[in-house]
Coordinates of C-alpha atoms and ligand atoms in Angstrom, one line a residue:
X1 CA -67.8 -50.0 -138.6
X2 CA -67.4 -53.3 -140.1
X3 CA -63.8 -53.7 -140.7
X4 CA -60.4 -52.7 -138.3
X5 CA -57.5 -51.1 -139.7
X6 CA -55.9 -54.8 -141.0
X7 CA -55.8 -55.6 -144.5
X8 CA -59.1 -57.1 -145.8
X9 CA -58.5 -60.6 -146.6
X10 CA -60.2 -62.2 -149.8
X11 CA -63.6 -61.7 -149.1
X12 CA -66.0 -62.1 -152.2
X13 CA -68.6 -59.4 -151.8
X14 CA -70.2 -57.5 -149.3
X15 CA -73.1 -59.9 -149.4
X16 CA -71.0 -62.3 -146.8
X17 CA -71.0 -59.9 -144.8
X18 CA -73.0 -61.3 -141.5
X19 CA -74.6 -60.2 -138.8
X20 CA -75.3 -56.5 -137.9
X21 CA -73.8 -55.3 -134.5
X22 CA -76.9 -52.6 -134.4
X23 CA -80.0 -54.8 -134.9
X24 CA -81.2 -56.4 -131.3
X25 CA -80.8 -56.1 -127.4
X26 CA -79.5 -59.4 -127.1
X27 CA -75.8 -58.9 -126.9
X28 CA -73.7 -61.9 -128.8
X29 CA -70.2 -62.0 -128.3
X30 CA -67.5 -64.8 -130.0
X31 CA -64.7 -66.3 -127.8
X32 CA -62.1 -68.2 -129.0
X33 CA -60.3 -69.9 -126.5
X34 CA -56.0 -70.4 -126.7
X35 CA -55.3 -73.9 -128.7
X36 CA -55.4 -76.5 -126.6
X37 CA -52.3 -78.8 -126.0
X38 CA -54.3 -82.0 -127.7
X39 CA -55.0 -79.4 -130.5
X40 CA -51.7 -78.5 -131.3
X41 CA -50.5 -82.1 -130.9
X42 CA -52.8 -83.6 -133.1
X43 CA -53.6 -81.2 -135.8
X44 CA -50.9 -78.3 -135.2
X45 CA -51.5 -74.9 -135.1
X46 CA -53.7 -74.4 -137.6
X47 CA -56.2 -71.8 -136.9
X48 CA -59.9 -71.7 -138.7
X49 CA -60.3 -67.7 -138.4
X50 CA -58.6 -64.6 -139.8
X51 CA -58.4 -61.9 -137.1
X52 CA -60.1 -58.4 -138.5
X53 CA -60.8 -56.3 -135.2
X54 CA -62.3 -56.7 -131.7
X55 CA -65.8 -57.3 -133.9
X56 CA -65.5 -59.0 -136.8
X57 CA -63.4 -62.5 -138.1
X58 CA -63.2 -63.9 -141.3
X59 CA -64.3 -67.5 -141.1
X60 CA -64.3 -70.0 -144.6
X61 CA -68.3 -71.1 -144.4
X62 CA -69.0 -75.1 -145.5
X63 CA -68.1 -73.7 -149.7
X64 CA -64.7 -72.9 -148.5
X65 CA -65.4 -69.1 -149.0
X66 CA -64.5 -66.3 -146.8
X67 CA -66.9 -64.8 -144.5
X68 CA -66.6 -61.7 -142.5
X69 CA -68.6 -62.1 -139.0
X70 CA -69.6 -59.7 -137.2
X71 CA -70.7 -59.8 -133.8
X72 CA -71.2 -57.0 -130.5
X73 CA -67.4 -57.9 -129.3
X74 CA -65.0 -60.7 -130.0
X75 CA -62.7 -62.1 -127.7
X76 CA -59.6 -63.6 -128.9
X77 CA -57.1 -66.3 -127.4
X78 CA -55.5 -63.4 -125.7
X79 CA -58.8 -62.1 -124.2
X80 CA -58.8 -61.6 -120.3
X81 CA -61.9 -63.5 -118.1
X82 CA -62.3 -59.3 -116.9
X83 CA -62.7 -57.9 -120.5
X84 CA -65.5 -60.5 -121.3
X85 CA -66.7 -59.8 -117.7
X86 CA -66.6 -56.2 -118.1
X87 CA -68.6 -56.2 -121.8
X88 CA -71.3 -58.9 -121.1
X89 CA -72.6 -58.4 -117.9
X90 CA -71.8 -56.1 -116.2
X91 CA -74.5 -54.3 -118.2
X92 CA -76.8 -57.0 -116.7
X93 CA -75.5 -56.8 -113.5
X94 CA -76.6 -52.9 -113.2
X95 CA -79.9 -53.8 -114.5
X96 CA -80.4 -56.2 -112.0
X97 CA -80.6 -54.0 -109.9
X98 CA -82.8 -51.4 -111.3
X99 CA -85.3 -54.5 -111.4
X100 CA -84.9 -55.8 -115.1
X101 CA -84.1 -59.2 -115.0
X102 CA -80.9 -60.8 -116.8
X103 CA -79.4 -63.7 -118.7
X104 CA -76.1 -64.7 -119.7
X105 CA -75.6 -68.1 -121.9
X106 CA -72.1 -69.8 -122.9
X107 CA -73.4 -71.8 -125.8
X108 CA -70.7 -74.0 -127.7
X109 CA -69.1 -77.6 -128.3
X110 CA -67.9 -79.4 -125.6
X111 CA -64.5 -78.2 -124.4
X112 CA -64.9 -74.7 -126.6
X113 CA -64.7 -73.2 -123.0
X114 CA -68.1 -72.6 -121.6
X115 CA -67.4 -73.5 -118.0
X116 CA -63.7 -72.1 -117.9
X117 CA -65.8 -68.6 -118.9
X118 CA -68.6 -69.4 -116.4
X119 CA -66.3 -70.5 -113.5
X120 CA -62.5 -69.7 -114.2
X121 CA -60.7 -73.3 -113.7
X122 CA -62.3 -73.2 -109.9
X123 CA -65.4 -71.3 -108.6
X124 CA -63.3 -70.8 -105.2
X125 CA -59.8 -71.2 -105.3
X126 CA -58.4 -68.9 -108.8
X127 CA -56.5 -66.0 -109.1
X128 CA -58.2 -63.2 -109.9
X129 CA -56.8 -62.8 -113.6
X130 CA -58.5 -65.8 -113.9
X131 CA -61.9 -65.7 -111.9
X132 CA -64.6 -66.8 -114.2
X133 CA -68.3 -64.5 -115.0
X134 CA -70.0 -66.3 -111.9
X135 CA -67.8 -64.9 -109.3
X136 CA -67.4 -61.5 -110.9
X137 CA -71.1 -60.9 -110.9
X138 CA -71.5 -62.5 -107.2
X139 CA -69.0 -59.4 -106.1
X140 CA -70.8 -56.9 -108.2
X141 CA -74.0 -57.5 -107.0
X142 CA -72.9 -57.4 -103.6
X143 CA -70.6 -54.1 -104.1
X144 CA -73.7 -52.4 -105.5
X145 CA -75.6 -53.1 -102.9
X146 CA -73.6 -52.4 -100.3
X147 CA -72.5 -49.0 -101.6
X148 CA -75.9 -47.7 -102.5
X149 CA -77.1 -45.3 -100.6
X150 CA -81.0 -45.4 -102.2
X151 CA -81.4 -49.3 -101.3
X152 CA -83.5 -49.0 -97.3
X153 CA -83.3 -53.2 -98.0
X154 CA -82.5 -56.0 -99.9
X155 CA -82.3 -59.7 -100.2
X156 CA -80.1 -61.8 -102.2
X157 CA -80.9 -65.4 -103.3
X158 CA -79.3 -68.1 -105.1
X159 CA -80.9 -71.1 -106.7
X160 CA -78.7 -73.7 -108.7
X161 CA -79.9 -76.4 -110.6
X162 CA -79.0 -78.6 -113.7
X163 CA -81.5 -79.6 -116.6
X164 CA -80.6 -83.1 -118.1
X165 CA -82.8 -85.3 -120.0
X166 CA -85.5 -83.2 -119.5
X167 CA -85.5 -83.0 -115.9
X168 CA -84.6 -80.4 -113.7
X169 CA -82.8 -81.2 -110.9
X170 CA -82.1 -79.0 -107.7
X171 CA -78.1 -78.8 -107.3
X172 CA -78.6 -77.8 -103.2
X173 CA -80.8 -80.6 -102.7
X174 CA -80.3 -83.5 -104.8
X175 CA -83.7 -85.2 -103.1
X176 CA -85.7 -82.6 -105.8
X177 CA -85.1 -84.4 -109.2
X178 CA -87.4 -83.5 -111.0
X179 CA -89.2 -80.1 -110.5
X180 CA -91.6 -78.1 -112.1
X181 CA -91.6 -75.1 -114.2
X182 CA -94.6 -72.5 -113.5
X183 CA -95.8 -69.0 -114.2
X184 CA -97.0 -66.0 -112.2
X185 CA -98.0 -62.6 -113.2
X186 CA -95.9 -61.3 -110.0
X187 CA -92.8 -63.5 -110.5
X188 CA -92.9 -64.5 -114.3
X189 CA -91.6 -68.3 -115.3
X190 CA -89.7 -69.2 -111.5
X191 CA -88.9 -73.3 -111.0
X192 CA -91.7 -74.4 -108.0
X193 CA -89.7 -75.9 -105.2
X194 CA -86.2 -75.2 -106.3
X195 CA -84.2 -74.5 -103.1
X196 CA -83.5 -70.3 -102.3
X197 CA -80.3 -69.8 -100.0
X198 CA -80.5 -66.3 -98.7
X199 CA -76.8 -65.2 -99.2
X200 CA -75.6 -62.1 -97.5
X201 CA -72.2 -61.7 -99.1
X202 CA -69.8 -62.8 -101.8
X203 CA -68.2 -65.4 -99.8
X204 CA -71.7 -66.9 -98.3
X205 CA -72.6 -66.9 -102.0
X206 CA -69.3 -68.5 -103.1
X207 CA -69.6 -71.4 -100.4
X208 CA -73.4 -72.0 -101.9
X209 CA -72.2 -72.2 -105.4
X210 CA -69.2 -74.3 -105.1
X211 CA -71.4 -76.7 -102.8
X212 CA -73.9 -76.9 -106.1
X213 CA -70.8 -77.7 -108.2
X214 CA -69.9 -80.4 -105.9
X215 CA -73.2 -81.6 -105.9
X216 CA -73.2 -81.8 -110.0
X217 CA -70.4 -83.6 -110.0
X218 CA -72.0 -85.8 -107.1
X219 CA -74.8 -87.0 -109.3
X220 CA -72.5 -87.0 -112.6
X221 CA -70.9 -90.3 -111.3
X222 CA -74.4 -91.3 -110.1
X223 CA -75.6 -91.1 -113.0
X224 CA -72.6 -91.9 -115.0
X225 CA -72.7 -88.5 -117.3
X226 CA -70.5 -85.7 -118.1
X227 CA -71.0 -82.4 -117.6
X228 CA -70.9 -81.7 -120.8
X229 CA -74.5 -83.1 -121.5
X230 CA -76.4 -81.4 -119.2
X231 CA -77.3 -77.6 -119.0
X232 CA -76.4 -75.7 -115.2
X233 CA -77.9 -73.1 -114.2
X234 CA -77.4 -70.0 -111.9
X235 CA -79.9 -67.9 -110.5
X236 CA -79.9 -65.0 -108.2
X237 CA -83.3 -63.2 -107.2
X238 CA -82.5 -60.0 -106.3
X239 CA -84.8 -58.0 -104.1
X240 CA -84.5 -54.4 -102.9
X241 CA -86.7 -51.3 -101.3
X242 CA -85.9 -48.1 -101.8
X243 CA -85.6 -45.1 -98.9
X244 CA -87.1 -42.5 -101.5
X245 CA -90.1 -44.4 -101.8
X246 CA -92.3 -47.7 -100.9
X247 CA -91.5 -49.6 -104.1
X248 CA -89.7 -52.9 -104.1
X249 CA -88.2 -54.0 -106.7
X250 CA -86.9 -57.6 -107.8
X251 CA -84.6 -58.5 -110.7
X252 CA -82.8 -61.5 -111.3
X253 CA -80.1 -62.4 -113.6
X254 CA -79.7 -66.1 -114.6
X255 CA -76.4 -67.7 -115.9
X256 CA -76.8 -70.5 -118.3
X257 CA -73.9 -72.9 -118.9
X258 CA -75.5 -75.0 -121.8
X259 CA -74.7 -78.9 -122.6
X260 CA -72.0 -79.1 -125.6
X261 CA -73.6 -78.2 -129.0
X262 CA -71.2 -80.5 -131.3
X263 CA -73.4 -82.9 -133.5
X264 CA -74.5 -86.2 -132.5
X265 CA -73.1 -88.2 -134.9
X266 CA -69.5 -86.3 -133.9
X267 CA -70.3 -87.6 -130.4
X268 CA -69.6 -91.3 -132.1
X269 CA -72.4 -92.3 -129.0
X270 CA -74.6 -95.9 -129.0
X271 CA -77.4 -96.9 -126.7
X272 CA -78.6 -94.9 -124.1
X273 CA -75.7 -92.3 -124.6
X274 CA -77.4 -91.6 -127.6
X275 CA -80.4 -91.4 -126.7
X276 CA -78.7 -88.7 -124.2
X277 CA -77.2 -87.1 -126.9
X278 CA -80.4 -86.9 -129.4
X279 CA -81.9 -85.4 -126.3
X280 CA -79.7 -82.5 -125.5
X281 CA -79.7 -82.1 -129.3
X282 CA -83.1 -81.8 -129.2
X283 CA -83.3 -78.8 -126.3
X284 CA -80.8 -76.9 -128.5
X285 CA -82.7 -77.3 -131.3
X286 CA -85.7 -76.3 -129.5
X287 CA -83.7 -73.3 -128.4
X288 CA -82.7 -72.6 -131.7
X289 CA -86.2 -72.9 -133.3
X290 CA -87.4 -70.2 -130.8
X291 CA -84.6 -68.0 -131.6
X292 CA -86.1 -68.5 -135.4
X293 CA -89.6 -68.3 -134.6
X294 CA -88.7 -64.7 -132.4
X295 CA -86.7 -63.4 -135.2
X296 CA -88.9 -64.3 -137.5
X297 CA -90.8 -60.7 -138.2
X298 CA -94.3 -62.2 -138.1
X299 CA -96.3 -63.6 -135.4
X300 CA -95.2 -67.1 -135.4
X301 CA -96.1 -69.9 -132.9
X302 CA -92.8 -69.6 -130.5
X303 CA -92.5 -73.1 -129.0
X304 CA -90.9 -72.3 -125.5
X305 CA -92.7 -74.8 -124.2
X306 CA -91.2 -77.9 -126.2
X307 CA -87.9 -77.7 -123.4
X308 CA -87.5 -77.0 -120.9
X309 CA -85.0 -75.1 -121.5
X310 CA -86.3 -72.7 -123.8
X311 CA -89.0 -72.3 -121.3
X312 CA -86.9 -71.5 -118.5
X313 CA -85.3 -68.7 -120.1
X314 CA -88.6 -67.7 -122.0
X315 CA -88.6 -64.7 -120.1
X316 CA -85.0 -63.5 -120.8
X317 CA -86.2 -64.3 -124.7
X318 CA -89.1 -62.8 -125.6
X319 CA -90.0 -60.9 -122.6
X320 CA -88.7 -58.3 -119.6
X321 CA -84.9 -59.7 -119.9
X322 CA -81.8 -58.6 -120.8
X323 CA -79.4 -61.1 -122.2
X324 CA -76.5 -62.0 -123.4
X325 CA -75.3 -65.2 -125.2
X326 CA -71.3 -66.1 -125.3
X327 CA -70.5 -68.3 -128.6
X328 CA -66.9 -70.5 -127.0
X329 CA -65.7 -71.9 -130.0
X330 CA -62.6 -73.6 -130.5
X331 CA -59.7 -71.4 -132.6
X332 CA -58.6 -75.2 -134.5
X333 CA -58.9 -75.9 -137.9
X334 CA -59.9 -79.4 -136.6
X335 CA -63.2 -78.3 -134.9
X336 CA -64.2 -75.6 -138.0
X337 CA -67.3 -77.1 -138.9
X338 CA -68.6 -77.0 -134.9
X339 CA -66.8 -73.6 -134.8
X340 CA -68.7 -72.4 -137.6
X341 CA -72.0 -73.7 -136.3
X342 CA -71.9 -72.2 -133.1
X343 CA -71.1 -68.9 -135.1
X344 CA -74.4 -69.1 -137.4
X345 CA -76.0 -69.6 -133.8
X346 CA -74.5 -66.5 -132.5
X347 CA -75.7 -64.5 -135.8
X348 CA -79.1 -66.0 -136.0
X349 CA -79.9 -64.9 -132.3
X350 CA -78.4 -61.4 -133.1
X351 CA -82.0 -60.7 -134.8
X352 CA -83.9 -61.3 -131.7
X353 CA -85.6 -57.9 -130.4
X354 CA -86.9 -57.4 -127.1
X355 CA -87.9 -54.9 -124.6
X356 CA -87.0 -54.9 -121.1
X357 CA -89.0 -52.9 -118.2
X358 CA -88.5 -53.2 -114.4
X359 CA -90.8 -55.6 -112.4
X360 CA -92.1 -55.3 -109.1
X361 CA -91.8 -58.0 -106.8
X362 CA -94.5 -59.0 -104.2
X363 CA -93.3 -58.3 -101.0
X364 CA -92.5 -60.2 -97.8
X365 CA -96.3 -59.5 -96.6
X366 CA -97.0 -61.0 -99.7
X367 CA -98.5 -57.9 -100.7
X368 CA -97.4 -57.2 -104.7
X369 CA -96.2 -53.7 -105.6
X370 CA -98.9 -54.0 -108.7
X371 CA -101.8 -55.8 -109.9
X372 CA -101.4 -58.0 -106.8
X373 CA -104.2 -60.3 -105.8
X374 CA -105.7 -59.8 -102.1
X375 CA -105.1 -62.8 -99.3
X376 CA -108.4 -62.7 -99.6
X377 CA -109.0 -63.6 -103.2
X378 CA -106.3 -66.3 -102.9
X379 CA -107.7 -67.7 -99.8
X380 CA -111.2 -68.0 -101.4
X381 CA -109.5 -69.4 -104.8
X382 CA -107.5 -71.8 -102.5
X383 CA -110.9 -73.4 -100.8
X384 CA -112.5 -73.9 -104.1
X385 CA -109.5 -75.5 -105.1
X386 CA -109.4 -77.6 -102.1
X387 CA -113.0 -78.4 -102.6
X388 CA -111.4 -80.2 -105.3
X389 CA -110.7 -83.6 -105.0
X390 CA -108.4 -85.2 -107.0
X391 CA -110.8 -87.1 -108.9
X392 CA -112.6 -84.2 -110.4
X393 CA -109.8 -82.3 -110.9
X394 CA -108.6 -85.0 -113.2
X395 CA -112.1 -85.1 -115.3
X396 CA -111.9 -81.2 -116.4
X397 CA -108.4 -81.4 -117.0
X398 CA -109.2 -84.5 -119.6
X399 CA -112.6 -82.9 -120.6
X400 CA -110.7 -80.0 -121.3
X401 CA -108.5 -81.7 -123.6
X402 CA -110.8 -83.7 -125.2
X403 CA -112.5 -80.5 -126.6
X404 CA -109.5 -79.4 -129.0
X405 CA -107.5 -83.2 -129.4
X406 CA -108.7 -87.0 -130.6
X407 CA -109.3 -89.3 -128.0
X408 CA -105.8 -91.4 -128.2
X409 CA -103.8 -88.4 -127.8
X410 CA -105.9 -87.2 -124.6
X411 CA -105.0 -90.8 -123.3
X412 CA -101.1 -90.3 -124.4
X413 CA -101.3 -87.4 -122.6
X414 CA -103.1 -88.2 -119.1
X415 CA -100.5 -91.4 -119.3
X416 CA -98.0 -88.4 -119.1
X417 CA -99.6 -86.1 -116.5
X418 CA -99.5 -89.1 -114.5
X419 CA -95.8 -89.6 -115.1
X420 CA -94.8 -85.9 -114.4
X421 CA -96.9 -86.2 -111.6
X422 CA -99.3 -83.1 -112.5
X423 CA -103.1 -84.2 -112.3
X424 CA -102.6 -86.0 -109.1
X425 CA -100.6 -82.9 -107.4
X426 CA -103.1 -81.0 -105.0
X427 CA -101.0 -78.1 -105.2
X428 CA -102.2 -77.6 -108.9
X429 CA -104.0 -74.6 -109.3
X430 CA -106.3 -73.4 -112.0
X431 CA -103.5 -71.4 -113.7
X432 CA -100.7 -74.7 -113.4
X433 CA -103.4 -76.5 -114.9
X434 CA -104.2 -74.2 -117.7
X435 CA -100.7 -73.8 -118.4
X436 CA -100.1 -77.6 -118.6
X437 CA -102.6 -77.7 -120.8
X438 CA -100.6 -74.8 -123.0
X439 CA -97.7 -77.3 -122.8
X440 CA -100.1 -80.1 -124.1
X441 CA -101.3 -77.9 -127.0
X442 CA -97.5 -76.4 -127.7
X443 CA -96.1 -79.9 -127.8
X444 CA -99.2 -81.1 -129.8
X445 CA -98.7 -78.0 -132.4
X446 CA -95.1 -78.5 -133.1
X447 CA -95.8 -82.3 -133.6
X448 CA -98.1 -81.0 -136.1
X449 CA -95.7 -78.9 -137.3
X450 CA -93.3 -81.6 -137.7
X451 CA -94.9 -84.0 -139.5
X452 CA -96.2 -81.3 -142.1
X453 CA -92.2 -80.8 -142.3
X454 CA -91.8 -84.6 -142.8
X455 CA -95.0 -84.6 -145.2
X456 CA -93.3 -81.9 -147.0
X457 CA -89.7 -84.0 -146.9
X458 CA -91.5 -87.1 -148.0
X459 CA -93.6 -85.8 -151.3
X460 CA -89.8 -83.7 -152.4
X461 CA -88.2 -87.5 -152.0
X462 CA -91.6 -89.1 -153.8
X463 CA -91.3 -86.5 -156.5
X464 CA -87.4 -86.7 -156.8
X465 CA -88.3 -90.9 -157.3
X466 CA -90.6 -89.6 -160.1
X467 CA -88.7 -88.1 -162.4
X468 CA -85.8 -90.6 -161.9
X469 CA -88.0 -93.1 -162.6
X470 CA -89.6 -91.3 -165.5
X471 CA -86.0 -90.9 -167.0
X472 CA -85.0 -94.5 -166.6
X473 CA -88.5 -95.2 -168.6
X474 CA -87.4 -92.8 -171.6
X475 CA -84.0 -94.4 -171.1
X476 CA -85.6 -97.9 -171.6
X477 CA -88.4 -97.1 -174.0
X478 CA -85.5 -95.7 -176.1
X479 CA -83.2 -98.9 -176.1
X480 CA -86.3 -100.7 -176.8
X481 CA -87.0 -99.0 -179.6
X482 CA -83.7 -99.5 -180.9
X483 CA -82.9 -103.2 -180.3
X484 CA -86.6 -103.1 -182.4
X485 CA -84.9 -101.2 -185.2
X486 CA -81.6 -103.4 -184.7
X487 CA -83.4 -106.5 -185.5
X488 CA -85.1 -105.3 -188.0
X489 CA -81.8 -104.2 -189.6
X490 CA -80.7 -107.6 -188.4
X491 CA -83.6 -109.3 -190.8
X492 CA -82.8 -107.1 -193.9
X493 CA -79.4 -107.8 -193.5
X494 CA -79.7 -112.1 -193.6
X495 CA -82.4 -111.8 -196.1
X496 CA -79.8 -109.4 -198.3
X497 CA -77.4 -112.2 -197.5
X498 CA -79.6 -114.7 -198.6
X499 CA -80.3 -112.5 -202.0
X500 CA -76.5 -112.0 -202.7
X501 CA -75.3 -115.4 -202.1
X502 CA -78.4 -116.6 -204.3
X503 CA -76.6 -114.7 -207.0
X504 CA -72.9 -114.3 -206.0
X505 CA -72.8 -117.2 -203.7
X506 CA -71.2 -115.0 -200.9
X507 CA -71.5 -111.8 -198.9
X508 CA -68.3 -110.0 -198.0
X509 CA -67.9 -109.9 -194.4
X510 CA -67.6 -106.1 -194.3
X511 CA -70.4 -105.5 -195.6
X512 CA -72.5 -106.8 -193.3
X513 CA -70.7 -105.3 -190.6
X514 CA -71.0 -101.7 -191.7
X515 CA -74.4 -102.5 -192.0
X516 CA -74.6 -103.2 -188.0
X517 CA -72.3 -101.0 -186.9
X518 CA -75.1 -98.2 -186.1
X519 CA -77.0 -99.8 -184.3
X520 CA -74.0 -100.7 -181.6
X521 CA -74.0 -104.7 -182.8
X522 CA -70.5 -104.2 -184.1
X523 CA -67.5 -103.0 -182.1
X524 CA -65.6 -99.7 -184.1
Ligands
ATP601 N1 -60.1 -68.7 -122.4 C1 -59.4 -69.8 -122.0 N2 -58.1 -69.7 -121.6 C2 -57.5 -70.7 -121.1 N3 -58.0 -72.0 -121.0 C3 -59.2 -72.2 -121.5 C4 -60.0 -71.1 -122.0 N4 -61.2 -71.6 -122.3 C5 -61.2 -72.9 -122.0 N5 -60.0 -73.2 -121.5 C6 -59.6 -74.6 -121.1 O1 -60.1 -75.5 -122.1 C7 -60.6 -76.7 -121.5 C8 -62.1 -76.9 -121.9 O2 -62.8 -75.8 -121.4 P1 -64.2 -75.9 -120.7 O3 -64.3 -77.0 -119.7 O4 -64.6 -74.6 -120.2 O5 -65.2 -76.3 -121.9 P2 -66.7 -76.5 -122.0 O6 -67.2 -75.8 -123.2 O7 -67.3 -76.0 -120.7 O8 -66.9 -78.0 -122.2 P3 -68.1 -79.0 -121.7 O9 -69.3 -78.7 -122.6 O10 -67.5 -80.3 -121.9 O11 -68.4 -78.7 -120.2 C9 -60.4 -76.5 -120.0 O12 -59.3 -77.2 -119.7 C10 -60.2 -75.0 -119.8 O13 -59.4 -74.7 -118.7

């Protein structure tokens, strides 16, 4: 069912209708937060939606129509943290569990309430009306656990870390600033090097996240940002062996509080802060060019790897993940056009389909449940890497290149391994490399991409010149040709003169006017 038991507003057809709550398994949920004080101070209380029931609003799009959204759930002003808690993940939490990994994302303009849903207004000291998703899913995991009869062991981690400018940086150990993303067949996408703290219960795992938030904050001065323009992370690995059999299984559920989505040029930024901004801008936009390319229907290029962002959370996207995405908007008319884009976010990420199945995890021994590869096969692969050195590693990575790019953009790109500090890393291993090389190619095809957008772009503004300068040329050939017949009207008439004042000795003035006055040299 679309529409509650209120009275429809004026809606114009069911055409504006949008989004279907049946058609993918990401769930997408609206929130709009209570007015703000600055809100109602500065603009009143206007509000930009129309309440219809807990899933649909009608919202006026950019034409100043009414459109009915649709979403799995919306939250309204009066919304409690524990019924968004209880409808988003807790779904997620359970799968966790069961070894299917999860992601929740708050996605939405600065101050639309991302981190207040996240968090609550403090990740340690809150009442528990108003404890945030964070804690909630901390005390879940651990209540699960704990009660479950089935689970012989299992081991909870916690990573936190912070993506800004294109860096990821390890929130419980600011020393790793910059760390790398990688891929395994046993763990999936996992962030080499970020710190694990083994937590045992809620409150170990309370302490460990409110020292990460600290640490944000830390570097925010540092650095002299806000929070609002970088993207934090929570992860939690989730490891458990059953008594019934010998399978482990590991899930993990990641929670994604994104950098504020409003528009760059709302941001009113200069300099460096714009460069910031543009930045940010562009991993959302990278995330929201995935979302198009997965919802697509065809088998598009999906370019997780142009962020990374989107290839942090490629797994929860296309692959074995549930997830969830929370659109915070603000309820003011003020913000409606930021409101409104976050909504169209929301809808477009409703058509994403995917499939999630339990993974297994390799086990302390380092044994994997499946398709593991022997200590022997990775001690043998591990010599020949050693054997190595860095110098020859570096050729076949560039040789490599140079098979599929020109020569200047192999150079571009060594100049950038070097940088990121990836051909001179001994840790590499075949696969890093062959998956930097992916990046290389990814980044390469969506340049590609973009300048056969920009190509496109320019020949629309070359043609649009064209016929505007086509129709000034009619325009002018046209005046031409009738200053031509104006003159020539011009001639007869002084030569007519001439003939009549030869024989009359004058010309009424009139008559030489109503002569001119079609071809525009005599006013009405
Ligand atoms: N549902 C809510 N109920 C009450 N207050 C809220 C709610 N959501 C947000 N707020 C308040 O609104 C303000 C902005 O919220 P918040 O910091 O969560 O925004 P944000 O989207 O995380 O912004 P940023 O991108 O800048 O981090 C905070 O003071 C917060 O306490």
């Amino acid at each position: 069912m679309l529409l509650g038991p209120q009275p429809v507003p004026t809606v114009k057809s069911p055409s504006t209708l949008v989004g279907s709550t049946q058609m993918s398994n990401v769930t997408v949920c609206v929130r709009f937060r209570p007015l703000s004080h600055k809100e109602r101070k500065t603009n009143g209380d206007k509000i930009c939606f129309k309440r219809l029931d807990s899933e649909s609003f009608v919202f006026k799009d950019e034409r100043e129509e009414d459109v009915i959204f649709s979403f799995d759930r919306v939250f309204y002003e009066d919304a409690e943290q524990s019924d968004v808690y209880n409808f988003l993940a807790v779904p997620i939490v359970a799968d966790a569990i069961s070894g299917i990994n999860g992601t929740i994302i708050t996605y939405g303009q600065t101050g639309a309430g991302k981190t207040y849903s996240m968090e609550g207004p403090s990740i340690l000291h809150c009442n528990n009306q108003k404890t945030g998703l964070v804690q909630r899913v901390v005390d879940e995991l651990f209540q699960s656990l704990q009660s479950s009869e089935s689970m012989a062991t299992w081991n909870v981690k916690l990573s936190m870390v912070e993506i800004y400018l294109e860096k990821v940086r390890d929130l419980l150990d600011l020393s790793k600033d910059n760390l790398q993303i990688k891929e395994s067949k046993t763990q999936g996408i996992y962030i080499s090097g970020a710190t694990e703290v083994s937590i045992m219960n809620s409150s170990d795992a309370l302490e460990c996240l409110s020292e990460g938030i600290a640490n944000r904050a830390v570097g925010e001065t540092q650095m002299n940002l806000a929070s609002s323009r970088s993207h934090c992370l929570y992860i939690f690995s989730v490891q458990q062996g059953s008594t019934s059999d010998e399978r482990v299984r590991g899930g993990k559920i990641i929670l994604v509080d994104l950098a504020g989505s409003e528009k760059v040029e709302k941001t009113g930024a200069e300099g460096r802060v714009l460069d910031e901004a543009k930045t940010i801008n562009k991993s959302l936009s990278v995330l929201g060019n995935v979302i198009n390319a997965l919802t697509a229907g065809k088998q598009n290029h999906v370019p997780y790897r142009d962020s990374k962002l989107t290839r942090i959370l490629q797994d929860a996207l296309g692959g074995n993940s549930r997830a969830a995405l929370l659109c915070c908007c603000s309820p003011s008319a003020s913000n409606a056009p930021e409101s409104l884009s976050t909504i169209r976010f929301g809808t477009r990420t409703k058509l994403i389909k995917i499939s999630p199945k339990s993974s297994p995890v390799e086990t302390d021994s380092g044994k994997a449940a499946s398709k593991s590869t022997s200590p022997e096969v990775d001690s043998v692969k591990k010599h020949i890497l050693d054997s190595y050195d860095q110098n020859d590693m570096r050729d076949r990575i560039l040789n490599k290149l140079r098979l599929s790019l020109k020569e200047e953009d192999v150079d571009l790109l060594e100049e950038l391994f070097v940088q990121e500090g990836i051909i001179f890393d001994p840790d590499y291993s075949v696969p890093d490399i062959d998956s930097a090389c992916q990046d290389a190619v990814s980044q390469e095809i969506s340049l590609l991409t973009q300048a056969v957008e920009e190509l496109k772009e320019a020949v629309e503004e070359l043609t649009d010149e064209n016929e505007r300068l086509r129709g000034e040329l009619e325009l002018a050939q046209e005046a031409a040709a009738q200053a031509q017949r104006a003159a020539v009207a011009v001639a007869v008439a002084a030569a007519a003169t001439r003939a009549d004042g030869a024989l009359f000795g004058f010309v009424p003035a009139a008559a030489i006017s109503s002569l001119l006055r079609p071809f525009g040299f005599v006013p009405d």
